[in-house]
CSV table of C-alpha atoms in Angstrom, one decimal:
chain,number,residue,atom,x,y,z
S,1,MET,CA,-53.1,147.5,-310.4
S,2,ILE,CA,-53.1,143.8,-309.6
S,3,SER,CA,-54.9,141.6,-312.2
S,4,GLY,CA,-57.6,139.4,-310.9
S,5,LEU,CA,-58.0,141.1,-307.5
S,6,ARG,CA,-61.4,141.5,-305.9
S,7,ARG,CA,-61.8,145.2,-304.9
S,8,PHE,CA,-62.7,145.6,-301.3
S,9,SER,CA,-63.4,149.3,-301.9
S,10,ARG,CA,-62.0,152.1,-304.0
S,11,ARG,CA,-59.0,152.4,-301.7
S,12,PHE,CA,-58.4,148.8,-300.7
S,13,SER,CA,-57.1,145.8,-302.8
S,14,THR,CA,-57.9,142.4,-301.5
S,15,TRP,CA,-57.6,138.9,-302.9
S,16,GLN,CA,-58.0,135.3,-301.9
S,17,LEU,CA,-54.9,133.3,-301.1
S,18,PRO,CA,-54.3,129.9,-302.7
S,19,GLU,CA,-54.9,126.9,-300.5
S,20,VAL,CA,-51.8,124.7,-299.8
S,21,PRO,CA,-52.5,121.2,-298.4
S,22,LEU,CA,-51.5,120.8,-294.7
S,23,SER,CA,-50.8,117.8,-292.6
S,24,ASP,CA,-53.7,115.4,-292.1
S,25,THR,CA,-52.9,115.4,-288.4
S,26,LEU,CA,-54.0,119.0,-288.0
S,27,ASP,CA,-57.5,119.8,-286.7
S,28,ASP,CA,-59.5,121.5,-289.5
S,29,ALA,CA,-61.0,123.9,-286.9
S,30,VAL,CA,-57.6,125.0,-285.7
S,31,ILE,CA,-56.6,125.6,-289.3
S,32,ARG,CA,-59.7,127.7,-289.9
S,33,GLN,CA,-59.0,129.6,-286.7
S,34,LEU,CA,-55.3,130.4,-287.3
S,35,VAL,CA,-54.7,130.4,-291.1
S,36,PRO,CA,-56.0,133.5,-293.0
S,37,ARG,CA,-57.4,133.1,-296.5
S,38,GLU,CA,-57.4,136.7,-297.7
S,39,ALA,CA,-54.7,139.2,-298.3
S,40,ARG,CA,-54.8,143.0,-298.5
S,41,LEU,CA,-52.3,145.5,-299.9
S,42,VAL,CA,-51.9,148.7,-297.8
S,43,GLU,CA,-50.4,151.6,-299.6
S,44,SER,CA,-51.2,154.7,-297.6
S,45,LYS,CA,-50.6,156.0,-294.1
S,46,GLN,CA,-54.3,156.5,-293.6
S,47,GLU,CA,-55.1,152.9,-294.4
S,48,ALA,CA,-52.4,151.7,-292.0
S,49,GLU,CA,-53.8,154.0,-289.2
S,50,GLU,CA,-57.3,152.5,-289.7
S,51,LEU,CA,-55.9,149.0,-289.3
S,52,LEU,CA,-53.8,149.8,-286.2
S,53,PRO,CA,-56.6,149.1,-283.5
S,54,GLU,CA,-57.2,145.6,-285.0
S,55,LEU,CA,-53.5,144.8,-285.0
S,56,LEU,CA,-53.0,146.0,-281.4
S,57,ALA,CA,-55.9,143.9,-280.3
S,58,ALA,CA,-54.4,140.7,-281.6
S,59,ARG,CA,-52.6,138.3,-279.3
S,60,VAL,CA,-50.4,136.7,-282.0
S,61,LEU,CA,-49.3,138.0,-285.4
S,62,GLY,CA,-47.1,136.7,-288.1
S,63,LEU,CA,-44.4,139.1,-289.3
S,64,ASP,CA,-41.9,139.2,-292.1
S,65,CYS,CA,-40.3,141.7,-294.4
S,66,GLU,CA,-39.0,141.8,-298.0
S,67,GLY,CA,-36.5,144.2,-299.4
S,68,VAL,CA,-33.3,144.9,-301.3
S,69,ALA,CA,-30.2,143.7,-299.4
S,70,LEU,CA,-32.5,143.7,-296.4
S,71,GLY,CA,-30.6,144.6,-293.2
S,72,ARG,CA,-28.7,147.5,-291.8
S,73,TRP,CA,-27.7,149.1,-295.0
S,74,GLY,CA,-30.4,147.7,-297.3
S,75,ARG,CA,-33.9,148.8,-298.0
S,76,LEU,CA,-37.1,147.4,-296.5
S,77,CYS,CA,-39.7,147.4,-299.2
S,78,LEU,CA,-42.6,145.4,-297.9
S,79,CYS,CA,-43.8,144.5,-294.4
S,80,GLN,CA,-46.2,141.5,-294.1
S,81,VAL,CA,-48.4,141.1,-291.0
S,82,ALA,CA,-50.7,138.1,-290.6
S,83,THR,CA,-53.8,137.9,-288.3
S,84,PRO,CA,-56.0,134.8,-288.1
S,85,GLN,CA,-58.4,136.5,-290.6
S,86,GLN,CA,-56.2,138.4,-293.1
S,87,VAL,CA,-52.6,139.0,-294.3
S,88,PHE,CA,-51.8,142.7,-294.6
S,89,LEU,CA,-49.0,143.8,-296.9
S,90,PHE,CA,-47.7,147.2,-295.9
S,91,ASP,CA,-45.8,149.0,-298.7
S,92,GLY,CA,-42.5,150.1,-297.1
S,93,LEU,CA,-41.8,152.5,-299.9
S,94,ARG,CA,-44.8,154.7,-299.2
S,95,THR,CA,-44.2,157.6,-296.8
S,96,GLY,CA,-45.2,156.9,-293.2
S,97,VAL,CA,-46.8,153.5,-293.7
S,98,VAL,CA,-44.4,151.4,-291.7
S,99,GLU,CA,-44.0,154.0,-289.1
S,100,VAL,CA,-47.7,153.7,-288.2
S,101,LEU,CA,-46.9,150.1,-287.1
S,102,ARG,CA,-44.5,151.2,-284.4
S,103,PRO,CA,-46.9,150.6,-281.5
S,104,VAL,CA,-47.5,147.0,-282.7
S,105,LEU,CA,-43.9,146.3,-283.4
S,106,THR,CA,-42.6,147.5,-280.1
S,107,SER,CA,-45.4,146.0,-278.0
S,108,THR,CA,-44.6,143.2,-275.6
S,109,ALA,CA,-48.3,142.4,-275.3
S,110,VAL,CA,-48.6,141.4,-279.0
S,111,THR,CA,-46.5,138.3,-279.9
S,112,LYS,CA,-44.8,138.7,-283.3
S,113,VAL,CA,-44.0,135.3,-284.9
S,114,MET,CA,-40.9,135.6,-287.2
S,115,HIS,CA,-38.4,133.3,-288.8
S,116,ASP,CA,-34.8,134.4,-288.4
S,117,SER,CA,-35.7,138.0,-287.3
S,118,ARG,CA,-32.1,139.3,-287.3
S,119,GLU,CA,-31.8,141.2,-290.6
S,120,ASP,CA,-35.5,142.3,-290.3
S,121,SER,CA,-34.7,143.7,-286.8
S,122,SER,CA,-31.7,145.5,-288.1
S,123,ALA,CA,-33.7,147.0,-291.0
S,124,PHE,CA,-36.4,148.3,-288.7
S,125,LEU,CA,-33.9,149.9,-286.4
S,126,SER,CA,-31.6,151.4,-289.0
S,127,GLN,CA,-34.3,152.6,-291.4
S,128,PHE,CA,-37.2,153.5,-289.1
S,129,ASP,CA,-35.6,153.7,-285.6
S,130,ILE,CA,-38.0,150.9,-284.5
S,131,GLU,CA,-36.7,148.3,-282.0
S,132,LEU,CA,-38.7,145.1,-282.1
S,133,ALA,CA,-40.2,143.6,-278.9
S,134,GLY,CA,-42.4,140.6,-278.2
S,135,VAL,CA,-40.7,138.4,-280.9
S,136,PHE,CA,-41.2,134.6,-281.0
S,137,ASP,CA,-38.6,133.4,-283.5
S,138,SER,CA,-39.4,130.1,-285.0
S,139,GLN,CA,-35.8,129.4,-286.0
S,140,VAL,CA,-34.9,129.8,-282.3
S,141,ALA,CA,-37.8,127.5,-281.4
S,142,HIS,CA,-36.4,124.9,-283.8
S,143,THR,CA,-32.9,125.2,-282.3
S,144,MET,CA,-34.4,124.6,-278.8
S,145,MET,CA,-36.3,121.5,-280.0
S,146,LEU,CA,-33.0,120.0,-281.4
S,147,GLU,CA,-31.2,120.8,-278.1
S,148,ASN,CA,-34.0,119.0,-276.2
S,149,GLN,CA,-33.4,116.0,-278.4
S,150,ALA,CA,-29.6,116.2,-277.9
S,151,THR,CA,-29.3,116.7,-281.7
S,152,LYS,CA,-26.8,119.0,-283.3
S,153,PRO,CA,-28.5,122.3,-284.1
S,154,PHE,CA,-28.6,123.8,-287.6
S,155,GLN,CA,-30.1,126.9,-289.2
S,156,ILE,CA,-33.4,125.7,-290.8
S,157,SER,CA,-35.2,127.7,-293.5
S,158,LEU,CA,-38.8,128.6,-293.1
S,159,ASN,CA,-39.9,126.3,-296.0
S,160,GLU,CA,-38.0,123.4,-294.4
S,161,LEU,CA,-39.6,124.1,-291.0
S,162,LEU,CA,-43.1,124.4,-292.4
S,163,LYS,CA,-42.6,121.1,-294.2
S,164,SER,CA,-41.3,119.4,-291.1
S,165,VAL,CA,-43.9,120.7,-288.6
S,166,LEU,CA,-47.0,121.3,-290.8
S,167,LYS,CA,-46.2,118.9,-293.7
S,168,LEU,CA,-46.7,121.9,-296.0
S,169,GLU,CA,-45.3,121.6,-299.6
S,170,ASN,CA,-45.0,124.9,-301.6
S,171,GLU,CA,-43.1,124.5,-304.9
S,172,LYS,CA,-43.9,128.0,-306.0
S,173,GLU,CA,-41.9,129.4,-303.2
S,174,THR,CA,-38.8,127.7,-304.6
S,175,SER,CA,-39.3,129.1,-308.2
S,176,LEU,CA,-39.9,132.6,-307.0
S,177,GLY,CA,-36.9,132.4,-304.7
S,178,GLN,CA,-34.8,131.6,-307.8
S,179,ARG,CA,-36.2,134.7,-309.5
S,180,MET,CA,-35.2,136.9,-306.6
S,181,LYS,CA,-31.6,135.6,-306.8
S,182,LYS,CA,-31.5,136.6,-310.5
S,183,ASP,CA,-32.9,140.1,-309.8
S,184,PRO,CA,-32.1,141.3,-306.2
S,185,ASN,CA,-34.0,144.5,-306.8
S,186,ILE,CA,-37.3,142.8,-307.5
S,187,TRP,CA,-39.0,144.1,-304.4
S,188,PHE,CA,-38.2,147.7,-305.3
S,189,TYR,CA,-40.3,147.8,-308.4
S,190,ARG,CA,-43.8,149.3,-308.4
S,191,PRO,CA,-46.5,148.2,-309.1
S,192,MET,CA,-45.7,144.9,-307.5
S,193,LYS,CA,-46.8,141.8,-309.4
S,194,GLU,CA,-49.5,139.6,-308.1
S,195,ASP,CA,-47.4,136.5,-307.8
S,196,LEU,CA,-44.8,138.4,-305.7
S,197,LEU,CA,-47.5,139.7,-303.4
S,198,THR,CA,-48.9,136.2,-303.0
S,199,TYR,CA,-45.4,134.9,-302.3
S,200,ALA,CA,-45.0,137.5,-299.6
S,201,ALA,CA,-48.3,136.7,-298.0
S,202,GLN,CA,-47.5,133.0,-297.9
S,203,ASP,CA,-44.4,133.7,-296.0
S,204,VAL,CA,-46.5,134.9,-293.0
S,205,MET,CA,-49.9,133.3,-293.3
S,206,TYR,CA,-48.8,130.0,-291.6
S,207,LEU,CA,-46.8,131.6,-288.8
S,208,PRO,CA,-49.6,131.8,-286.2
S,209,LEU,CA,-50.4,128.1,-286.8
S,210,LEU,CA,-46.6,127.3,-286.7
S,211,HIS,CA,-46.4,129.2,-283.4
S,212,ARG,CA,-49.2,127.0,-281.9
S,213,ARG,CA,-47.5,123.8,-283.0
S,214,LEU,CA,-44.0,124.7,-281.9
S,215,CYS,CA,-45.3,125.7,-278.4
S,216,ASP,CA,-47.1,122.4,-278.2
S,217,GLN,CA,-44.0,120.4,-279.1
S,218,LEU,CA,-41.8,122.3,-276.7
S,219,GLY,CA,-44.3,122.1,-273.9
S,220,ASP,CA,-44.2,125.9,-273.7
S,221,ARG,CA,-47.8,126.9,-273.8
S,222,THR,CA,-47.2,130.6,-273.6
S,223,GLY,CA,-44.1,130.6,-275.8
S,224,ASN,CA,-42.3,132.7,-273.1
S,225,ARG,CA,-39.2,130.5,-273.1
S,226,VAL,CA,-38.7,130.9,-276.9
S,227,MET,CA,-39.5,134.6,-276.7
S,228,SER,CA,-36.9,135.1,-274.0
S,229,ARG,CA,-34.2,133.5,-276.1
S,230,SER,CA,-35.4,135.2,-279.2
S,231,GLN,CA,-34.2,138.5,-277.6
S,232,GLU,CA,-30.7,137.4,-278.6
S,233,TYR,CA,-31.8,137.7,-282.2
S,234,VAL,CA,-33.4,141.1,-281.7
S,235,LYS,CA,-30.2,142.4,-280.0
S,236,TYR,CA,-28.4,141.6,-283.3
S,237,ALA,CA,-29.7,145.0,-284.6
S,238,ARG,CA,-27.5,146.9,-282.1
S,239,MET,CA,-24.3,145.0,-282.9
S,240,ASN,CA,-21.3,146.9,-284.2
S,241,LEU,CA,-23.1,150.3,-284.6
S,242,HIS,CA,-19.7,152.0,-284.1
S,243,LEU,CA,-18.8,150.9,-287.6
S,244,SER,CA,-20.0,153.4,-290.2
S,245,SER,CA,-19.7,151.1,-293.2
S,246,PRO,CA,-18.9,147.4,-294.0
S,247,LYS,CA,-15.4,148.4,-295.2
S,248,ALA,CA,-14.7,150.0,-291.8
S,249,ALA,CA,-14.5,146.4,-290.4
S,250,GLN,CA,-11.4,145.7,-292.5
S,251,ARG,CA,-8.9,146.7,-289.8
S,252,ARG,CA,-6.6,144.4,-288.0
S,253,HIS,CA,-7.2,144.1,-284.2
S,254,LEU,CA,-10.5,145.9,-284.6
S,255,ARG,CA,-12.9,144.9,-281.8
S,256,LEU,CA,-16.4,143.9,-282.7
S,257,GLN,CA,-19.3,141.6,-281.7
S,258,ALA,CA,-20.1,138.4,-283.6
S,259,MET,CA,-23.3,136.2,-283.3
S,260,LEU,CA,-22.8,132.5,-283.8
S,261,ALA,CA,-25.0,131.5,-286.8
S,262,THR,CA,-23.9,128.1,-288.0
S,263,HIS,CA,-20.9,125.7,-288.2
S,264,THR,CA,-19.2,122.9,-290.0
S,265,ASP,CA,-16.7,120.4,-288.7
S,266,ALA,CA,-13.9,122.8,-289.8
S,267,ALA,CA,-15.2,126.3,-288.9
S,268,LEU,CA,-17.7,128.5,-287.1
S,269,TYR,CA,-19.6,131.2,-289.0
S,270,PHE,CA,-20.9,134.4,-287.4
S,271,LYS,CA,-23.4,137.1,-288.4
S,272,LEU,CA,-22.0,140.7,-287.8
S,273,ASN,CA,-24.8,143.1,-288.6
S,274,LEU,CA,-22.6,144.5,-291.4
S,275,GLY,CA,-24.9,143.5,-294.2
S,276,ALA,CA,-26.4,140.1,-294.9
S,277,HIS,CA,-23.5,139.0,-297.2
S,278,ARG,CA,-20.7,139.8,-294.8
S,279,GLN,CA,-19.8,137.2,-292.2
S,280,GLY,CA,-17.2,136.3,-289.6
S,281,VAL,CA,-15.3,133.0,-289.7
S,282,VAL,CA,-13.2,131.1,-287.1
S,283,SER,CA,-11.3,128.2,-288.5
S,284,ARG,CA,-7.9,127.9,-286.6
S,285,GLU,CA,-8.0,124.9,-284.4
S,286,GLU,CA,-6.7,126.8,-281.4
S,287,ALA,CA,-9.1,129.6,-281.9
S,288,LEU,CA,-12.1,127.2,-282.2
S,289,LYS,CA,-11.4,126.0,-278.6
S,290,ASN,CA,-12.3,129.5,-277.3
S,291,PHE,CA,-15.8,129.2,-278.6
S,292,LYS,CA,-16.8,125.8,-277.2
S,293,ASP,CA,-19.2,127.3,-274.7
S,294,MET,CA,-21.3,129.1,-277.2
S,295,HIS,CA,-24.8,128.3,-278.6
S,296,TYR,CA,-26.5,129.5,-281.8
S,297,GLY,CA,-27.6,133.1,-281.5
S,298,GLN,CA,-25.2,133.9,-278.7
S,299,ILE,CA,-23.0,137.0,-279.1
S,300,ALA,CA,-19.2,137.0,-278.5
S,301,ASP,CA,-16.7,139.8,-278.2
S,302,CYS,CA,-14.1,139.3,-280.9
S,303,TRP,CA,-11.3,141.0,-282.8
S,304,VAL,CA,-10.4,140.9,-286.5
S,305,SER,CA,-7.2,139.1,-287.5
S,306,ALA,CA,-7.6,139.2,-291.3
S,307,TRP,CA,-10.1,139.2,-294.2
S,308,ASN,CA,-10.4,137.8,-297.6
S,309,THR,CA,-9.7,139.8,-300.8
S,310,GLY,CA,-13.4,140.6,-301.3
S,311,GLY,CA,-13.8,141.8,-297.8
S,312,ASN,CA,-17.0,139.8,-297.3
S,313,ILE,CA,-15.3,137.3,-294.9
S,314,LEU,CA,-13.6,138.5,-291.7
S,315,PHE,CA,-11.4,136.1,-289.8
S,316,LEU,CA,-12.0,136.4,-286.1
S,317,GLU,CA,-10.4,135.6,-282.8
S,318,ARG,CA,-12.2,135.6,-279.5
S,319,LEU,CA,-11.5,138.5,-277.2
S,320,GLU,CA,-10.3,137.2,-273.8
S,321,ALA,CA,-11.3,139.0,-270.6
S,322,ASN,CA,-9.2,142.1,-269.9
S,323,ALA,CA,-7.2,141.6,-273.2
S,324,MET,CA,-8.4,144.9,-274.7
S,325,PRO,CA,-9.3,148.1,-272.8
S,326,GLU,CA,-12.9,149.3,-273.2
S,327,PRO,CA,-12.7,152.4,-275.5
S,328,GLU,CA,-14.2,155.7,-274.5
S,329,ARG,CA,-17.6,156.1,-276.2
S,330,LYS,CA,-20.2,158.7,-276.9
S,331,PRO,CA,-23.9,158.1,-277.5
S,332,GLY,CA,-25.2,158.1,-281.1
S,333,ASN,CA,-28.5,157.7,-282.9
S,334,PHE,CA,-28.6,153.9,-282.5
S,335,GLY,CA,-26.4,153.1,-279.5
S,336,TRP,CA,-23.0,154.0,-278.2
S,337,ARG,CA,-20.3,154.9,-280.6
S,338,ARG,CA,-16.5,154.9,-280.3
S,339,ARG,CA,-14.7,158.2,-279.9
S,340,ARG,CA,-11.2,156.9,-280.7
S,341,ARG,CA,-9.6,153.9,-282.4
S,342,PRO,CA,-9.5,150.9,-280.0
S,343,VAL,CA,-6.2,149.5,-278.8
S,344,GLY,CA,-5.4,146.1,-280.3
S,345,PRO,CA,-4.9,143.0,-278.2
S,346,LYS,CA,-1.6,142.4,-276.5
S,347,GLU,CA,0.8,140.2,-278.3
């Protein structure tokens, strides 16, 4: 199925991961302790069940997902989990495989190191009804480092963070990233190609080591401060569940939640849990003043004032206290849902 793989047994496919040079300042013993050198593809529920005790016994795991339009309305196709010994690639298109991981994904005793966990969290909740717990988000950790340095935060990519903290250079990641842009469905094809599987494994294999280094630099030995703030990213999965489709957000005076993601000198940009390519924007000078108290990852109650012709950008205003009555709600599968159309803000 995968050319050049060393067979572990008839059922299991394993292969050696390529070595990428790391910073000379890192202790070789620490690298050997925390960076796995082998990957394994898991394609059945039985295989996943056999691995569950090993994963539950781990203190820290790397976690990432790949998919098609990954998020609330997309499809999770691959779930990568890294232990210090091995990277396991769980095929999300095989029946029951990801569901087996529920005890690990929901455990607060096992730290899951992720980078920008928001869309992954949303995919787990909407597709598998799994709500993540015990998440250490390395993007959140980086934001906290910048805040400690009184430096303006920005949303760093995983590759940039690995280069900054571990001095890791990975040019192949860039070329494969370009391929994925050309073909967004690339993770849906089976069998998966070896270079894609290696790419997926490399996305998680350095996360346990990155966790150690970030904790050291933040003076947060346990990582608890980062994990506490990472809960804001996990809560993203429950935002705007009263909206049944992205198009449902195209309604003036609609009340919704928005998570501050990034900014420029002229505007603030928000994630909405309405698909990875739909975002909220605040650009009016007067409106921007109402968001001065917010930090990255914080959620604000807002209302929709307009949208662009494509519907992928919603223009937002901040909801002031008592400006809009709380609508009557009823419980749904993934949170509370509205029973009637909300009243718009008073003029």
